[in-house]
mmCIF file of C-alpha atoms and ligand atoms in Angstrom:
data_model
loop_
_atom_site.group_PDB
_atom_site.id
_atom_site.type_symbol
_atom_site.label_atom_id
_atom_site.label_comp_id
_atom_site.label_asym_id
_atom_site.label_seq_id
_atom_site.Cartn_x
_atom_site.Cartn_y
_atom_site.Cartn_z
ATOM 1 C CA UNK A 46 0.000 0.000 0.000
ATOM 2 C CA UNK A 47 1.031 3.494 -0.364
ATOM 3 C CA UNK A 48 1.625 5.521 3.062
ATOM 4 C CA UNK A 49 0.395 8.918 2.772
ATOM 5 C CA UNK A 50 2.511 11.373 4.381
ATOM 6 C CA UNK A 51 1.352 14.998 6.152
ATOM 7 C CA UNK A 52 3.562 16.967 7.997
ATOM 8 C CA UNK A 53 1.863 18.675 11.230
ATOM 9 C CA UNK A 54 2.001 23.008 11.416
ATOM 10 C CA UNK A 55 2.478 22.936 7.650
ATOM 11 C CA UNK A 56 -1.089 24.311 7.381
ATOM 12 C CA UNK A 57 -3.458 21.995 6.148
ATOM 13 C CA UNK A 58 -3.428 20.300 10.251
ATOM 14 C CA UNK A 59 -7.348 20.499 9.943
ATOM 15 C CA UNK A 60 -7.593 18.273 6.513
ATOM 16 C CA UNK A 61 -4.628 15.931 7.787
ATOM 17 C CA UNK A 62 -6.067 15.467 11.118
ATOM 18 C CA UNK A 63 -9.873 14.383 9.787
ATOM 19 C CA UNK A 64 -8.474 12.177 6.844
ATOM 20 C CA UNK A 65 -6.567 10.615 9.833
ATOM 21 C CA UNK A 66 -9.418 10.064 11.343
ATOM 22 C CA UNK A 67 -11.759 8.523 8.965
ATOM 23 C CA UNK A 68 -8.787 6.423 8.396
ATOM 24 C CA UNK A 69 -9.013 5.097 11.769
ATOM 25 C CA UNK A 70 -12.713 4.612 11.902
ATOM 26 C CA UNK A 71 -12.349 2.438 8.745
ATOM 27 C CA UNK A 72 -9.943 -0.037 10.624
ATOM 28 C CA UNK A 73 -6.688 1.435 8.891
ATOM 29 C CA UNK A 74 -3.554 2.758 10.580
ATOM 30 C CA UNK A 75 -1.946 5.835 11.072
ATOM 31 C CA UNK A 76 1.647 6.771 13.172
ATOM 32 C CA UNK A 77 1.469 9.978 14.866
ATOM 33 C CA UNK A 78 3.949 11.744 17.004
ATOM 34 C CA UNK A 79 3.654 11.766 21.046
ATOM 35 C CA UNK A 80 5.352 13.363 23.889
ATOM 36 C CA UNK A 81 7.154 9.911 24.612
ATOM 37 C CA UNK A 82 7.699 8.341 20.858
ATOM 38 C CA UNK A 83 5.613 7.586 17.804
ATOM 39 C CA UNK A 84 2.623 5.531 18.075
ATOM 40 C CA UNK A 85 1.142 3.006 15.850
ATOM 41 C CA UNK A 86 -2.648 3.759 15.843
ATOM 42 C CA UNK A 87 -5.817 1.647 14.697
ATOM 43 C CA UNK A 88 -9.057 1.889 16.612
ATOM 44 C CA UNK A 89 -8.711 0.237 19.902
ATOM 45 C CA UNK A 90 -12.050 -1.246 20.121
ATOM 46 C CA UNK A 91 -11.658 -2.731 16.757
ATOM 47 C CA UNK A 92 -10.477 -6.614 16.852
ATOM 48 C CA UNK A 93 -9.228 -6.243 12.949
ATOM 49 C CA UNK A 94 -7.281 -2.862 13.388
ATOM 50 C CA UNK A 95 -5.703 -4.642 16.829
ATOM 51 C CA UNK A 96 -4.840 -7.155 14.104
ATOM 52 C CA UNK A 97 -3.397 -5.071 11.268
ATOM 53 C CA UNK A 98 -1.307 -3.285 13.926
ATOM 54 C CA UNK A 99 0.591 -6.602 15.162
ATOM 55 C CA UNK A 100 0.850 -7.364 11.761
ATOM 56 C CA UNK A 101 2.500 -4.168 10.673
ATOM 57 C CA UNK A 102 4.791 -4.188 13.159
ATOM 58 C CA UNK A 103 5.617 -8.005 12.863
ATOM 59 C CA UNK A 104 4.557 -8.262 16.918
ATOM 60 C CA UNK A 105 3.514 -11.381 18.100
ATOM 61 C CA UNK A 106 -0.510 -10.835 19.164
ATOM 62 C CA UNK A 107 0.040 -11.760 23.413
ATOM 63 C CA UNK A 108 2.092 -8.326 23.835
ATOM 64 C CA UNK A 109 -1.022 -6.097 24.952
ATOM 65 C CA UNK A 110 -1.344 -2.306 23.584
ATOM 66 C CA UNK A 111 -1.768 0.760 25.057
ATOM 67 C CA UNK A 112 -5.294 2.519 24.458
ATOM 68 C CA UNK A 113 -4.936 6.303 24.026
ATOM 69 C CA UNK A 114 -7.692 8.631 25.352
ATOM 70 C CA UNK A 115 -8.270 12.629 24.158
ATOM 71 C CA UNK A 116 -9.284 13.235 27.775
ATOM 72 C CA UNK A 117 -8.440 11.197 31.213
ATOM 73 C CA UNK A 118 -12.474 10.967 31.778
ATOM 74 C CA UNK A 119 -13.047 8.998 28.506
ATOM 75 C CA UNK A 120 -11.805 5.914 30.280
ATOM 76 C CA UNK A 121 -14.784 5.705 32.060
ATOM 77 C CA UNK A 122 -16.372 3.839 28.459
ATOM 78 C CA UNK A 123 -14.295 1.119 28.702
ATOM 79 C CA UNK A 124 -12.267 0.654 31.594
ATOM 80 C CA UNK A 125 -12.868 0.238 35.182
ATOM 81 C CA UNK A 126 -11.835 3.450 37.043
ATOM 82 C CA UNK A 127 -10.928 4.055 40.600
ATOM 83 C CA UNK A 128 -10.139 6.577 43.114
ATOM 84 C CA UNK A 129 -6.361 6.116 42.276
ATOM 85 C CA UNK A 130 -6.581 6.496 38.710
ATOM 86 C CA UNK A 131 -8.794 9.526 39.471
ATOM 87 C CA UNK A 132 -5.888 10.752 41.115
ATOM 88 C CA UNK A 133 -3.364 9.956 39.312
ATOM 89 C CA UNK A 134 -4.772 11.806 35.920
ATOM 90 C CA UNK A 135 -5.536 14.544 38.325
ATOM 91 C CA UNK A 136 -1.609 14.832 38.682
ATOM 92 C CA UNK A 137 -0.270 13.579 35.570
ATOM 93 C CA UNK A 138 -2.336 13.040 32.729
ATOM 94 C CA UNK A 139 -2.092 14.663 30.128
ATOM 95 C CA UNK A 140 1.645 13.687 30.174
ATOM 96 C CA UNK A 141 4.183 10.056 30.066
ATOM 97 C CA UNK A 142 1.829 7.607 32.181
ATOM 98 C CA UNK A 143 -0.287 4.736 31.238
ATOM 99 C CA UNK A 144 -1.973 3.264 34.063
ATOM 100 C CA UNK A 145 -3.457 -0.542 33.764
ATOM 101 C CA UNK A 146 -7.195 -0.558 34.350
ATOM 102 C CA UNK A 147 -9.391 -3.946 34.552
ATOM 103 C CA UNK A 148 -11.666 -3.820 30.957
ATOM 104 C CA UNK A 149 -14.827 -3.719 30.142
ATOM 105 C CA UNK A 150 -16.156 -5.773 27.470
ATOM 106 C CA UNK A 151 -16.359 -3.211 24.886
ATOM 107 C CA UNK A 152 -12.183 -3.295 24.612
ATOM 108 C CA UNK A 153 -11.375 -6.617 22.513
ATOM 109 C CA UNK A 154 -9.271 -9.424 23.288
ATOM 110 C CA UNK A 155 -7.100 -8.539 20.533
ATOM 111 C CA UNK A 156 -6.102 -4.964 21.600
ATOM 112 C CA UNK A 157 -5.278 -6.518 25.653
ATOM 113 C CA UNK A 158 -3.580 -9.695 23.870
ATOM 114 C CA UNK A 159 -6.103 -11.728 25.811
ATOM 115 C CA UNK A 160 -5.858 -9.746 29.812
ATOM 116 C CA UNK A 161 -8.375 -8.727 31.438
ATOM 117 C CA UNK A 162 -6.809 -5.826 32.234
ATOM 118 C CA UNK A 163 -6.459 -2.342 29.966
ATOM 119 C CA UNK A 164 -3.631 -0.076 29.537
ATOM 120 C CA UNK A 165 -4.659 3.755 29.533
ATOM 121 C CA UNK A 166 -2.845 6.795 28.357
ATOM 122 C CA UNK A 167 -3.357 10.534 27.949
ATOM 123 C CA UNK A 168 -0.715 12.078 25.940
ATOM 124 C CA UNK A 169 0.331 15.568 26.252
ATOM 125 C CA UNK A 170 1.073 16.067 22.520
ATOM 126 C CA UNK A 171 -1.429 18.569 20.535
ATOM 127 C CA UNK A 172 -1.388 16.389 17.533
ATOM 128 C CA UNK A 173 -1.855 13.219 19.312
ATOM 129 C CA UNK A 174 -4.904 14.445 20.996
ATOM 130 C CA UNK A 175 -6.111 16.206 17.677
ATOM 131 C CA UNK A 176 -6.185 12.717 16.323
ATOM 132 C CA UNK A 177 -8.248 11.144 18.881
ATOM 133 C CA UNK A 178 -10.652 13.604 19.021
ATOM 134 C CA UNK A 179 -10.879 13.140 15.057
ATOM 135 C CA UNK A 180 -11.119 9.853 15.414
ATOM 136 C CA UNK A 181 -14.002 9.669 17.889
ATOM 137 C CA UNK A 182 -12.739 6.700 19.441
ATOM 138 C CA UNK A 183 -10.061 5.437 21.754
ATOM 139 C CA UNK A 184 -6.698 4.629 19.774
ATOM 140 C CA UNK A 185 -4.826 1.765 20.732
ATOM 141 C CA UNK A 186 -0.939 2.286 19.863
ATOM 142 C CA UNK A 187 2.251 0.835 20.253
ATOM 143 C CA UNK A 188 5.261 2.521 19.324
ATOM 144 C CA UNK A 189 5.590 2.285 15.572
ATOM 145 C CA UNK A 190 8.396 0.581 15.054
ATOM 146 C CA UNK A 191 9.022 -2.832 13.399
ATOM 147 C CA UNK A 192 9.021 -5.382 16.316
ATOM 148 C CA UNK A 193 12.315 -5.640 18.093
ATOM 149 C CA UNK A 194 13.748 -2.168 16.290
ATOM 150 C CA UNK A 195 14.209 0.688 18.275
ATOM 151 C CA UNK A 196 11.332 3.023 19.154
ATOM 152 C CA UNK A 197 11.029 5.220 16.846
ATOM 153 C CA UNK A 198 11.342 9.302 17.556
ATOM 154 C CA UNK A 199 11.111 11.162 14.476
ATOM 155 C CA UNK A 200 8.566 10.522 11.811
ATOM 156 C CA UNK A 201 11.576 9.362 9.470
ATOM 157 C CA UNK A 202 12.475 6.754 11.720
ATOM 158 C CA UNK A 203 8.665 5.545 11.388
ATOM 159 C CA UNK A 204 9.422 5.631 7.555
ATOM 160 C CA UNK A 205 12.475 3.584 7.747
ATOM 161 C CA UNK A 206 10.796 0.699 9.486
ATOM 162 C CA UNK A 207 6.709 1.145 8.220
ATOM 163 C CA UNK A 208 6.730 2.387 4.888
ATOM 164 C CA UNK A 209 4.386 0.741 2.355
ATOM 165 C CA UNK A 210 3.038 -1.200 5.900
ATOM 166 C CA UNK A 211 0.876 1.787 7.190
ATOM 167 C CA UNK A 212 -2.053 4.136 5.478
ATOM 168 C CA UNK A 213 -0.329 6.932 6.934
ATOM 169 C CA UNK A 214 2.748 9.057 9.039
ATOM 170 C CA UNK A 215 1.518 12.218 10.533
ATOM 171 C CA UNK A 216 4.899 13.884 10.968
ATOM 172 C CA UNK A 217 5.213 16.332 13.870
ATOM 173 C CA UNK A 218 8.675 16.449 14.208
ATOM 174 C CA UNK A 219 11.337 14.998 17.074
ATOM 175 C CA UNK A 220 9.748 14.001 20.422
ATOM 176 C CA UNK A 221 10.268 15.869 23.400
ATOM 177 C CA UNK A 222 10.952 12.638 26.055
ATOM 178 C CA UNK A 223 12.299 9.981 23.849
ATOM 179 C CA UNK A 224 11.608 7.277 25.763
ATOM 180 C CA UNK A 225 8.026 5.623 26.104
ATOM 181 C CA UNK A 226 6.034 6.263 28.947
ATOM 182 C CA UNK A 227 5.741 5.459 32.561
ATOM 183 C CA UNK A 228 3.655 1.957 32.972
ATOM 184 C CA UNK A 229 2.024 1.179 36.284
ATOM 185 C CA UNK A 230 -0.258 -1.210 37.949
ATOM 186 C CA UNK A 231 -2.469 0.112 40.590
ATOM 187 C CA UNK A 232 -2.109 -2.133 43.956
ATOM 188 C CA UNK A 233 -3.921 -2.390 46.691
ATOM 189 C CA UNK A 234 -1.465 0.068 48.462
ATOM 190 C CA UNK A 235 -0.225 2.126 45.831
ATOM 191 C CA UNK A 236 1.236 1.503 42.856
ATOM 192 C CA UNK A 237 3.602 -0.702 40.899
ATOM 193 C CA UNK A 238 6.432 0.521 37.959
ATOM 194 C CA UNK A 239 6.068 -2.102 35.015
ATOM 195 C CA UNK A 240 7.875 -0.073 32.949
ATOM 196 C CA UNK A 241 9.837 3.526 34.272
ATOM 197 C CA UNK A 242 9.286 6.057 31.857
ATOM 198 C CA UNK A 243 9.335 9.999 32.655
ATOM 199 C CA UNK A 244 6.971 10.037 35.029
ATOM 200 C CA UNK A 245 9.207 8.427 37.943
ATOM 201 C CA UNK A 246 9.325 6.986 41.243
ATOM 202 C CA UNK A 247 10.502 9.927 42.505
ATOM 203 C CA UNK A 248 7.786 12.030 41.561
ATOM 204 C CA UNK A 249 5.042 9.365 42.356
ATOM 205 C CA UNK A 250 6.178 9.106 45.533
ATOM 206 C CA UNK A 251 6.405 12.920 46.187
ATOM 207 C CA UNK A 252 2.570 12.750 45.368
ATOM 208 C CA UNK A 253 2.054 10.826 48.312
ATOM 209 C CA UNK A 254 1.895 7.366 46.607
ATOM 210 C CA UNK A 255 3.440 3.815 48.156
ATOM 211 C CA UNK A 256 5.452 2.912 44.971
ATOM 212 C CA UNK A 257 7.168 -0.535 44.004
ATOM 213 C CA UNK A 258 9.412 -1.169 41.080
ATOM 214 C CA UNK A 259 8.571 -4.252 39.292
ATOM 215 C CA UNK A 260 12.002 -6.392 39.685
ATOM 216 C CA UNK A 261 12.313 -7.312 35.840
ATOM 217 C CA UNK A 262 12.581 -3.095 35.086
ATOM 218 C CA UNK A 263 16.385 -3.333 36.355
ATOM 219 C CA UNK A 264 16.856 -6.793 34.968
ATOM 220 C CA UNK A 265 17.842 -8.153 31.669
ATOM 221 C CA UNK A 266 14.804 -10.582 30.586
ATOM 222 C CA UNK A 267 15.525 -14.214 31.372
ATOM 223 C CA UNK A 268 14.256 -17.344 28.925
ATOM 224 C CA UNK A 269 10.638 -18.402 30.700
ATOM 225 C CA UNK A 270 10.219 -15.492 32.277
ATOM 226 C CA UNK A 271 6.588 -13.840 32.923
ATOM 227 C CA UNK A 272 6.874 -10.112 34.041
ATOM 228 C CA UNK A 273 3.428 -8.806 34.269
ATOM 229 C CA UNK A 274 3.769 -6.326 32.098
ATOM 230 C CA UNK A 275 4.371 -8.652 28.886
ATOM 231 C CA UNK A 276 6.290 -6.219 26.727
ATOM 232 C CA UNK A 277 9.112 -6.788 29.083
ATOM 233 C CA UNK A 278 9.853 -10.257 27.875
ATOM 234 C CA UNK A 279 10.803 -9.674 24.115
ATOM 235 C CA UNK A 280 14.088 -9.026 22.741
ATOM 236 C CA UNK A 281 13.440 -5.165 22.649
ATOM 237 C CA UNK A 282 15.099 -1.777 21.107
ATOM 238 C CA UNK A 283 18.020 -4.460 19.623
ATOM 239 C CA UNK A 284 20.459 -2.435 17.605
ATOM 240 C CA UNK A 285 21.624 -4.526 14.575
ATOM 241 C CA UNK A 286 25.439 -4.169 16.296
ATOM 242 C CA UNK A 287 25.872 -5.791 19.142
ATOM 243 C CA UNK A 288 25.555 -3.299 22.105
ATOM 244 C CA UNK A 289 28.005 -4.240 25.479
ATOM 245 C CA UNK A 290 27.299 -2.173 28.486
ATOM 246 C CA UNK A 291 30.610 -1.977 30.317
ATOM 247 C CA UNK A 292 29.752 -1.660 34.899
ATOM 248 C CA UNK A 293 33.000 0.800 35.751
ATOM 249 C CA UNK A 294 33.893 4.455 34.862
ATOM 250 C CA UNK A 295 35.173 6.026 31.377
ATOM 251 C CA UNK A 296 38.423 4.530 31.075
ATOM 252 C CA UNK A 297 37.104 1.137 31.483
ATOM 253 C CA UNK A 298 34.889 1.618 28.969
ATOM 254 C CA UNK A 299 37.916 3.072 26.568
ATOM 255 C CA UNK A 300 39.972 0.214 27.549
ATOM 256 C CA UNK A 301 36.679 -1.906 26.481
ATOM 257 C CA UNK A 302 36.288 0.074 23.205
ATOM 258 C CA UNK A 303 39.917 0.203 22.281
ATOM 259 C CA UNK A 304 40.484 -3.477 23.213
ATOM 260 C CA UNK A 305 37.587 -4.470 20.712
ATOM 261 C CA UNK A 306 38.872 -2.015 17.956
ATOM 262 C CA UNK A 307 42.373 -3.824 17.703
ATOM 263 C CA UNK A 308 40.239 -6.952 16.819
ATOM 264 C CA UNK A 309 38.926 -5.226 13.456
ATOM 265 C CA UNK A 310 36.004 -3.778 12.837
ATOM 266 C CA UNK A 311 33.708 -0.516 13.161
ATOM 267 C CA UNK A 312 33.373 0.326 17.002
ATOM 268 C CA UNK A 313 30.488 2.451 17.798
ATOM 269 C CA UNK A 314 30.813 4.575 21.408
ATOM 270 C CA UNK A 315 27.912 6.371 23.914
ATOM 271 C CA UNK A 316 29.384 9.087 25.322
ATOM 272 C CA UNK A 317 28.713 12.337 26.754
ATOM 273 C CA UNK A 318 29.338 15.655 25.049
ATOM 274 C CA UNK A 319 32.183 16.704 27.207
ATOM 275 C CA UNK A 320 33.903 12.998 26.928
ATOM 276 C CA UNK A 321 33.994 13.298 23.081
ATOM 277 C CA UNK A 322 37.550 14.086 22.841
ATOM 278 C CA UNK A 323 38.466 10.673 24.558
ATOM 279 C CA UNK A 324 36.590 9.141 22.235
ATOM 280 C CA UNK A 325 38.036 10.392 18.788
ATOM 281 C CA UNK A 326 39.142 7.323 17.451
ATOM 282 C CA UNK A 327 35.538 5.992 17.576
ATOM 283 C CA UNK A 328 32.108 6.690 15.785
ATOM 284 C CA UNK A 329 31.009 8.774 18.546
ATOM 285 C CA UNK A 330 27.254 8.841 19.775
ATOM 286 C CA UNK A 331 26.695 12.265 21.540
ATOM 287 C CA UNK A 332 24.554 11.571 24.530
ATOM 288 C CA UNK A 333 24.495 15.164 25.778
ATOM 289 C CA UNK A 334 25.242 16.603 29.120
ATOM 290 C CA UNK A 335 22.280 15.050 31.374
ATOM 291 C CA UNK A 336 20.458 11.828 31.571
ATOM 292 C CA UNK A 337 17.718 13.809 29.902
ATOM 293 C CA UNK A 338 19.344 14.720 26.606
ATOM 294 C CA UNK A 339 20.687 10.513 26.973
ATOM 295 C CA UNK A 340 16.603 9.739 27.622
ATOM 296 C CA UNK A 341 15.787 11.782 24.342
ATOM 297 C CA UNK A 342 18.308 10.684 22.184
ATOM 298 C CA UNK A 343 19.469 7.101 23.087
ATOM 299 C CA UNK A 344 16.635 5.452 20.212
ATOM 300 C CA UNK A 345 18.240 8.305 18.135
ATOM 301 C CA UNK A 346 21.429 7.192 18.300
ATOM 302 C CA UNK A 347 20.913 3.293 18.020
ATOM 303 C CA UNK A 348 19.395 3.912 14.727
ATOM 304 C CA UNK A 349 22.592 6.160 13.961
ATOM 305 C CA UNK A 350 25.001 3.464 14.771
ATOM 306 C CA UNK A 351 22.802 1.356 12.344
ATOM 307 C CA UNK A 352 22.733 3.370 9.640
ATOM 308 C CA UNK A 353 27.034 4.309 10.114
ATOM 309 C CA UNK A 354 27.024 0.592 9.896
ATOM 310 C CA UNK A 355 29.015 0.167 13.111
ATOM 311 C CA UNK A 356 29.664 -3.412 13.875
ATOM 312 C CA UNK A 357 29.850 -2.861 17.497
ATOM 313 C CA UNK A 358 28.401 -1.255 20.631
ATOM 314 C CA UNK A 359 29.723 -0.043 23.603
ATOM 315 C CA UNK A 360 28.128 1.906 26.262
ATOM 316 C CA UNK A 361 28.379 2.528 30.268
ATOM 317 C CA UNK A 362 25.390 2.039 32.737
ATOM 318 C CA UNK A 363 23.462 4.557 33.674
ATOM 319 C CA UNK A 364 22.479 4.951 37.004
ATOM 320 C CA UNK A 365 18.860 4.145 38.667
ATOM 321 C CA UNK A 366 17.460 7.286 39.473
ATOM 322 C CA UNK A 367 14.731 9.589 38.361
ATOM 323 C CA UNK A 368 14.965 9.268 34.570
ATOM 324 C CA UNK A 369 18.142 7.298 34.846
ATOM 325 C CA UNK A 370 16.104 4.375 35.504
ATOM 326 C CA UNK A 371 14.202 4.685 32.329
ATOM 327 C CA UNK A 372 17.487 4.750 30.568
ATOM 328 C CA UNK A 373 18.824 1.901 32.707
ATOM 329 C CA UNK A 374 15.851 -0.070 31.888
ATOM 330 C CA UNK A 375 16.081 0.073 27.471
ATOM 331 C CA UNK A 376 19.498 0.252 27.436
ATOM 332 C CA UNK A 377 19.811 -3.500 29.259
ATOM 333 C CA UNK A 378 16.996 -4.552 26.989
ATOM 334 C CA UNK A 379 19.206 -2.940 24.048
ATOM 335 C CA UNK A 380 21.994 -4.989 25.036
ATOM 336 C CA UNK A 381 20.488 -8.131 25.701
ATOM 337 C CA UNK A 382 22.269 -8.162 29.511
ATOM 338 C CA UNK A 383 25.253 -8.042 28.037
ATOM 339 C CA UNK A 384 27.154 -6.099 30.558
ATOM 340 C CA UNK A 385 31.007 -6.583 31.260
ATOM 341 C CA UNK A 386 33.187 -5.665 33.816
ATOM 342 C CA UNK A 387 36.842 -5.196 32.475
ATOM 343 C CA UNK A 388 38.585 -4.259 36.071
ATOM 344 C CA UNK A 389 40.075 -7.636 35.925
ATOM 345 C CA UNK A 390 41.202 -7.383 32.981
ATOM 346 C CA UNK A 391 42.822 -4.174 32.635
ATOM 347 C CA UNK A 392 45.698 -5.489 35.517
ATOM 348 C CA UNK A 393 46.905 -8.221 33.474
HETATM 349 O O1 TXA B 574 4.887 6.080 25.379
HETATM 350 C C1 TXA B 574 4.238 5.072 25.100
HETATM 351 O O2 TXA B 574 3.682 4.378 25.962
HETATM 352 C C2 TXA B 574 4.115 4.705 23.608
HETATM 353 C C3 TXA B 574 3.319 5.801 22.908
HETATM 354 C C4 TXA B 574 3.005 5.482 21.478
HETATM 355 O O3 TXA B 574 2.164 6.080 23.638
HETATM 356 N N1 TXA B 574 3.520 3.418 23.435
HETATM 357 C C5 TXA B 574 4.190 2.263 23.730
HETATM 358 O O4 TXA B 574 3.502 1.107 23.439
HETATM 359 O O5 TXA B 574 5.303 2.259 24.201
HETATM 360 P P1 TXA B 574 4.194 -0.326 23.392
HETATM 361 O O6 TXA B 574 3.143 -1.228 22.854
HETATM 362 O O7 TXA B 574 5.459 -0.265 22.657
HETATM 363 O O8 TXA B 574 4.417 -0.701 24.896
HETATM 364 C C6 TXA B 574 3.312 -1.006 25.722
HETATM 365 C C7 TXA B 574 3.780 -1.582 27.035
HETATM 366 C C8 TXA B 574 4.284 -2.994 26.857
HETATM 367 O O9 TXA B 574 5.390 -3.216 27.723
HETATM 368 C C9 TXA B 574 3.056 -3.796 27.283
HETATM 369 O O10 TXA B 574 3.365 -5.088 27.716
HETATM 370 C C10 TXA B 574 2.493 -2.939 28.407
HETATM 371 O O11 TXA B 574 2.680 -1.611 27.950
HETATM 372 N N2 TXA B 574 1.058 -3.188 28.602
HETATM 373 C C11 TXA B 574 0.050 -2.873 27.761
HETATM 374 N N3 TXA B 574 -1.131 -3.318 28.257
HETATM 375 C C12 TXA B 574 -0.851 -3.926 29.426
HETATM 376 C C13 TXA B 574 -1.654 -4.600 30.406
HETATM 377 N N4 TXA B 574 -2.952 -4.732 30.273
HETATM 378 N N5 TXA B 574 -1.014 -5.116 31.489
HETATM 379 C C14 TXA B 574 0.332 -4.977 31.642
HETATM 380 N N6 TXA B 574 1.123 -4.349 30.746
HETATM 381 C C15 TXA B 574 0.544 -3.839 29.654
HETATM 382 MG MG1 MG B 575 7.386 -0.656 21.817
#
């Protein structure tokens, strides 16, 4: 099929964002920018367009998808709401959090891959919201990436993986966070982390709410294991060069770097702005001077090292706070758990 292509603020927003719609009504698929990444979106209480979207992005059908609401209320029509969700939208929607709900019947099978539970999200983004609103229904969306490939956060990098799989991109240029939102379970004493996004522990708990981290979110995935939230358990955000996550400071991960460069081959480093002149001998991947720069350009920069064809990755760890953990949390996934240490190694 051909993708059509519209490019938000470019005037014609008004014509874009009802052709988007209808297109959505009519069980096709459109990727639109967020505040977190690009979403994948077909009509969430739709069984086909939950279909066509697993089959776009080549996802297997168990991995449940986020439904996307114009206004926090609007959950009301489908999901189960509670005083905590109430309170939690009250605080942070629109903005980074999805919060699982239990569905009503309305919400197919196909679009909670079989739970009987529903992932909710407001996003902050004008255009995403424009859409929904257009559409008239809720708009289930996963990022719009091919399965496995890095989240996509530019409408080019939706192009790169979608094109010819989609009825349309809705370009609205790079997103602000970079890395999908905040996923949490509601327990009977607060709330649980799934999956940290920008919305953080931190902050959640500065709102007065008993938080728990889920134990997979600072642990590579494991064969046979069942995290509840089931996104977790794929092979995720995999560069196609192998990406090793060295556990010590920046010379180790030079001596790591180096050490693989005098095997052959195209070594790829993460590094901050002000450790680029260390790094000179390498294709250097500018993570900025914060976490937060890191956060919005680490999918970025994995589809950079693709396209320089670098043959391998090497990175440090972040740390696990605020939106370090977030960071933490794709860039293990990214890696597979490959993480070295080369202490050892270094005093031979
Ligand atoms: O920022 C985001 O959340 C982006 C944008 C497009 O909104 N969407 C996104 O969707 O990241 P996706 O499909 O790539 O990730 C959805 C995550 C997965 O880890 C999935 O397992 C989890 O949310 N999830 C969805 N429904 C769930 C449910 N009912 N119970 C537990 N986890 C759920
Ligand atoms: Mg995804």
């Amino acid at each position: 099929m051909e993708t059509k292509y519209y490019k938000i603020g470019s005037g014609d927003d008004c014509a874009a964002f009802a052709e988007a719609g209808e297109i959505i009504c009519r069980g096709g698929l459109v990727a639109f920018p967020t505040e977190t990444v690009y979403g994948l979106g077909g009509n969430a209480l739709c069984a086909e367009s939950a279909r066509r979207i697993y089959e776009a992005k080549g996802r297997p059908g168990d991995n449940p998808l986020i439904v996307h609401v114009a206004d926090p209320v609007d959950a009301g029509d489908f999901a189960g709401v509670n005083g905590v969700y109430g309170e939690l939208s009250r605080l942070f929607m629109p903005g980074p959090l999805t919060v699982i709900l239990p569905k009503k019947d309305i919400v197919p099978d196909e679009t909670t891959g079989g739970l009987p539970t529903v992932a909710v999200r407001c996003p902050s983004n004008p255009a995403a919201r424009a859409l929904i609103e257009a559409a008239g229904v809720p708009i289930a969306a996963p990022s719009a990436n091919l399965s496995g490939r890095p989240s996509p956060t530019s409408a080019a990098h939706v192009a790169a993986d979608l094109d010819g799989r989609i009825d349309m991109i809705l370009d609205g240029g790079e997103c602000e966070i970079g890395l999908e939102s905040t996923v949490i379970a509601v327990t009977p004493d607060g709330v649980n982390v799934l999956r940290p996004g920008a919305v953080t522990p931190e902050m959640l708990r500065q709102a007065g709410f008993e938080v728990s981290v889920a134990e997979a979110v600072t642990r590579p995935d494991r064969a046979g294991d069942h995290p509840a939230s089931p996104g977790m358990k794929y092979k995720h955000y995999a560069p196609r060069a192998p990406l090793t996550l060295v556990d010590g400071d920046r010379d180790d991960l030079l001596f790591a770097a180096s050490r693989a460069k005098t095997k052959g081959g195209r070594v790829a480093v993460m590094c901050s702005t002000d450790d680029l002149p260390f790094f000179a001998d390498f294709i250097v991947l500018d993570t900025g001077r914060s976490d937060g720069e890191y956060a919005h350009r680490f999918f970025s920069l994995l589809r950079k090292a693709d396209n320089l064809k670098a043959e391998a990755i090497f990175a440090g760890l972040p740390s696990t706070d605020g939106i370090s953990l977030a960071l933490y949390n794709r860039i293990i996934r990214s890696a597979g758990g490959n993480v070295i240490s080369v202490r050892r190694d270094k005093e031979k």
